[in-house]
Coordinates of C-alpha atoms in Angstrom, one line a residue:
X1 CA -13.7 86.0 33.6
X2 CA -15.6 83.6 36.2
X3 CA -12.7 82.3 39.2
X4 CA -12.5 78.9 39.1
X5 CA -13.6 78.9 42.8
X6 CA -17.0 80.8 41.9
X7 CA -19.7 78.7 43.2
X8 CA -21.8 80.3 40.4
X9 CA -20.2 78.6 37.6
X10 CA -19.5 75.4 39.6
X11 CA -21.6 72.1 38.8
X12 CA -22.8 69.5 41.8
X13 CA -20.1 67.4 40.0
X14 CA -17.5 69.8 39.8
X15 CA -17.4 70.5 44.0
X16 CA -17.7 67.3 44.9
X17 CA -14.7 66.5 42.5
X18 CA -13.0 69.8 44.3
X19 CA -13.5 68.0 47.6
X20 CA -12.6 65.1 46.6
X21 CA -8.5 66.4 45.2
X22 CA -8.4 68.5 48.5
X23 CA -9.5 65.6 50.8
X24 CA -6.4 64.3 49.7
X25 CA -4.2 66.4 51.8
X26 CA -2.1 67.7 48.3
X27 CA -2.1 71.4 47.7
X28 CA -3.0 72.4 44.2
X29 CA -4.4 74.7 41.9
X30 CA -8.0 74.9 40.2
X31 CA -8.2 76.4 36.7
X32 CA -10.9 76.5 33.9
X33 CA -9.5 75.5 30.5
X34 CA -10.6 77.4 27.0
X35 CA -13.7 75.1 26.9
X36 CA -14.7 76.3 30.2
X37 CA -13.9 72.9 32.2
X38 CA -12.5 72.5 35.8
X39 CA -9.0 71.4 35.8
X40 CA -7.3 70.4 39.1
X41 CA -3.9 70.0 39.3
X42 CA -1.8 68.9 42.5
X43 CA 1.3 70.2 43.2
X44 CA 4.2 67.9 43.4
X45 CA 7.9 68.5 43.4
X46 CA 9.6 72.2 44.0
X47 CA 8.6 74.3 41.5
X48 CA 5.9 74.9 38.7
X49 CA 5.5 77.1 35.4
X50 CA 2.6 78.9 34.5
X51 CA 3.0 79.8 30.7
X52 CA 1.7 79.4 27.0
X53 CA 4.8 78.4 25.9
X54 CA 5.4 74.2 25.2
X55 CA 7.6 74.6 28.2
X56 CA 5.4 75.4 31.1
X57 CA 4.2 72.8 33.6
X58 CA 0.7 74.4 33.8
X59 CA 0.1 76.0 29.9
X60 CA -2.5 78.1 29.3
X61 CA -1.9 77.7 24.9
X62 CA -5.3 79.6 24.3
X63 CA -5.1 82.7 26.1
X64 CA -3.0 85.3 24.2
X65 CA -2.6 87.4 27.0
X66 CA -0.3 85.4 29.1
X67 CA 3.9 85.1 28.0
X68 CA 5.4 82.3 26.9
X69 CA 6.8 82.1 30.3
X70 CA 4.6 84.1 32.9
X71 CA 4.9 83.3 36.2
X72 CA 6.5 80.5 38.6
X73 CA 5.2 78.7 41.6
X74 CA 8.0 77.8 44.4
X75 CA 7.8 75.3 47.3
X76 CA 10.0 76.8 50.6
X77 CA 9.5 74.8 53.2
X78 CA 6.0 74.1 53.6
X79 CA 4.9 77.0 51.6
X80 CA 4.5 77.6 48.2
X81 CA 5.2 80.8 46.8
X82 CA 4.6 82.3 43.6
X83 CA 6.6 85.2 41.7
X84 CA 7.5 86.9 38.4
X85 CA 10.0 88.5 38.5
X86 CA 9.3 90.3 35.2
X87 CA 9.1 87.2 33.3
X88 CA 5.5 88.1 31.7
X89 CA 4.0 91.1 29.7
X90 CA 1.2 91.9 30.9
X91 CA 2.3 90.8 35.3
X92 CA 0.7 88.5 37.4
X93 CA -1.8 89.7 39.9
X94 CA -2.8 87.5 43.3
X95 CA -6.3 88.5 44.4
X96 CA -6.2 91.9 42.0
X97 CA -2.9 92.8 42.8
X98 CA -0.1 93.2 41.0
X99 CA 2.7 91.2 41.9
X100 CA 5.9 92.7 42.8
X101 CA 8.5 90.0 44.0
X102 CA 7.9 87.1 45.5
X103 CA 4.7 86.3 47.6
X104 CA 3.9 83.6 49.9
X105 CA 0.4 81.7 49.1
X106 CA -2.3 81.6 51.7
X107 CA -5.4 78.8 50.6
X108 CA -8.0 80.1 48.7
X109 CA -5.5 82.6 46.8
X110 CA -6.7 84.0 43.3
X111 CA -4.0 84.1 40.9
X112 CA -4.6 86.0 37.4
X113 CA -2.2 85.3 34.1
X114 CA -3.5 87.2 31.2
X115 CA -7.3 86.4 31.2
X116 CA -7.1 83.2 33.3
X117 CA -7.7 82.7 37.2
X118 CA -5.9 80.0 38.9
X119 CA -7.3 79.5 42.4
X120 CA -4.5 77.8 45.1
X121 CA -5.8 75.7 47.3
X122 CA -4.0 74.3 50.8
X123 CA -5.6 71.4 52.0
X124 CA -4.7 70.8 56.1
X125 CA -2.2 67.8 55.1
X126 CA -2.0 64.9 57.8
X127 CA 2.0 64.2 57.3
X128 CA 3.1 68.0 57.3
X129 CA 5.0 67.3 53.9
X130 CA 2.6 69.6 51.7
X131 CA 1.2 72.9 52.4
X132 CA -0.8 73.2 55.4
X133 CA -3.4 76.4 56.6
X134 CA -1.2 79.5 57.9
X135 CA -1.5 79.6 61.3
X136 CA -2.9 82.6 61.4
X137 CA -6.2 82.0 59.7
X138 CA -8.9 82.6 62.4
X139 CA -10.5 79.8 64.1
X140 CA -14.2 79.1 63.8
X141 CA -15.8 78.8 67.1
X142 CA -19.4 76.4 66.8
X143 CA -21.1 75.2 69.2
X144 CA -21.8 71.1 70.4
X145 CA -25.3 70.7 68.4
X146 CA -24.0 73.0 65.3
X147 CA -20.8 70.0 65.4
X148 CA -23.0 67.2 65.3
X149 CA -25.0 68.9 62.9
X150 CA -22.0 69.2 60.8
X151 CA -21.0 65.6 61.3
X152 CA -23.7 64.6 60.1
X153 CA -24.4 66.5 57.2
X154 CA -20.9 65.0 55.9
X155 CA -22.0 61.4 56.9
X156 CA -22.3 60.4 53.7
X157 CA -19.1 61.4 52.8
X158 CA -17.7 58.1 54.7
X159 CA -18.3 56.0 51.8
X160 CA -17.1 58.2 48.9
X161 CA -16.2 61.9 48.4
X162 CA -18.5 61.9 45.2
X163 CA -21.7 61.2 47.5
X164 CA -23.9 64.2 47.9
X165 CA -24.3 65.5 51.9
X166 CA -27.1 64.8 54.0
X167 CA -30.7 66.2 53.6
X168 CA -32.3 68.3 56.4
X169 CA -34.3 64.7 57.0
X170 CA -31.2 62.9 57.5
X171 CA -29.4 65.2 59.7
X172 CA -32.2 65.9 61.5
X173 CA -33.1 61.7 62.4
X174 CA -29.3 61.6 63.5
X175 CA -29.3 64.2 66.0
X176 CA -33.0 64.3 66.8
X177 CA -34.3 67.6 65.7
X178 CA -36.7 68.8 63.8
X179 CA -36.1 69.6 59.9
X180 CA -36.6 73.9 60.8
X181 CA -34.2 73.6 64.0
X182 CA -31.5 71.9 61.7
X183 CA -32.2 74.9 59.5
X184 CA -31.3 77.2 61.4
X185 CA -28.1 75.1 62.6
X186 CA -27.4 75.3 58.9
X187 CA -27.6 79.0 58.3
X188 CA -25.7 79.7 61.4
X189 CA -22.6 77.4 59.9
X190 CA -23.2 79.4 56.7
X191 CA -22.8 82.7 58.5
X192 CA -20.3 81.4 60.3
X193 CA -18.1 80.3 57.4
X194 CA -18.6 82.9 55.4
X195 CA -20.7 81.2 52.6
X196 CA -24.2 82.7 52.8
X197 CA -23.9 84.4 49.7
X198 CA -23.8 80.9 47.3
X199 CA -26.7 79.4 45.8
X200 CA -28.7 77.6 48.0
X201 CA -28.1 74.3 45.9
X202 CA -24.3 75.5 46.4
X203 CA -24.0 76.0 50.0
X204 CA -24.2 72.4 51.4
X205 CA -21.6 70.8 49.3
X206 CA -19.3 74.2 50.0
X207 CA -20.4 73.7 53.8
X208 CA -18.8 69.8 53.7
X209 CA -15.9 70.7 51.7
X210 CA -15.1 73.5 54.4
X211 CA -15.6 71.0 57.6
X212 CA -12.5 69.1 56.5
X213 CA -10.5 71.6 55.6
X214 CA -10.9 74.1 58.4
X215 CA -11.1 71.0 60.9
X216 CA -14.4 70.9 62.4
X217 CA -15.2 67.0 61.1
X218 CA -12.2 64.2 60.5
X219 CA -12.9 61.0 58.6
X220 CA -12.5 59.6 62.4
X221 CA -15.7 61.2 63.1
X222 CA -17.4 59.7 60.4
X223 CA -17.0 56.1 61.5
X224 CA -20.0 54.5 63.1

């Protein structure tokens, strides 16, 4: 089964509705339902069900793999935390591995019930009352141009989350270079943040979305 975080499967629409739910600051989960559509749902409260049973907060009815009651997300502190604990049949697996226990959720964790992936996503939060990045994640070093490069790709972003990001043009009249030096600014930041792999029609929206949350461009630096 496609992640619902693969790139591959993912429409122009799709990401920019992704960045738009993790803009928010909310940490939440990313599925694809039996019809194959993205579903985003935040995560509010303490705790949340994953199940096919009429119970469960988050119910996956169509996939006859996963238990009535499967698994169980957990907020401790700032973290959320997701476990078991033999409720299901056929386990749980985070990022192909079976889980035994509890286990504390990192962004960009792959969680598999049955046939289904749920991706969790930690958005940096601005109040420090939902999940924010483990400290630990390592920091992205760019230089001055590649920043403003950056800045401006997500300029249009100022004015809605649904725009699209900057053409080469665009960038390139804001920080006076030419279209093939912004290039290469560009493929450096997709090196740098590990996202040379997507589709090239991929890449710029994944590059935006990954500004904000890794903290290289804030809303402030959007402003005129």
């Amino acid at each position: 089964m496609v992640g619902p975080l693969d790139r591959h499967a993912s429409s122009a629409a799709e990401l920019k509705e992704r960045l738009a739910a993790e803009r928010a600051g909310r940490a939440l989960l990313i599925y694809r339902d039996d019809d194959d559509n993205q579903r985003i749902v935040p995560l509010e409260g303490e705790r949340l069900t994953i199940g096919r049973g009429p119970g469960a907060d988050l119910r996956v009815a169509w996939d006859l793999e996963v238990s009535r009651a499967h698994a169980e997300l957990e907020r401790v502190g700032t973290d959320w935390t997701v476990s078991d604990d033999g409720l299901s049949t056929n386990g749980t697996f985070c990022n192909g591995e079976r889980l035994r226990g509890r286990r504390r959720l990192r962004d960009g964790d792959e969680l598999r019930c049955g046939r289904t992936v749920i991706a969790f996503r930690a958005p940096m939060a601005g109040d420090g009352d939902t999940t924010a990045l483990a400290a630990d994640e390592p920091t992205v070093v760019i230089s001055q141009t590649q920043r403003r490069v950056l800045v401006a790709l997500c300029r249009p972003l100022r004015d809605s989350p649904y725009a699209s990001p900057a053409t080469n043009q665009q960038i390139g009249g804001e920080v006076h270079l030419g279209v093939d030096a912004v290039k290469v600014h560009l493929r450096a930041l997709y090196r740098r943040l590990g996202i040379e792999h997507l589709p090239q029609n991929e890449k710029r929206a994944r590059l935006a979305e990954l500004a904000f949350h890794r903290g290289l461009v804030s809303d402030r630096d959007l402003e005129p």
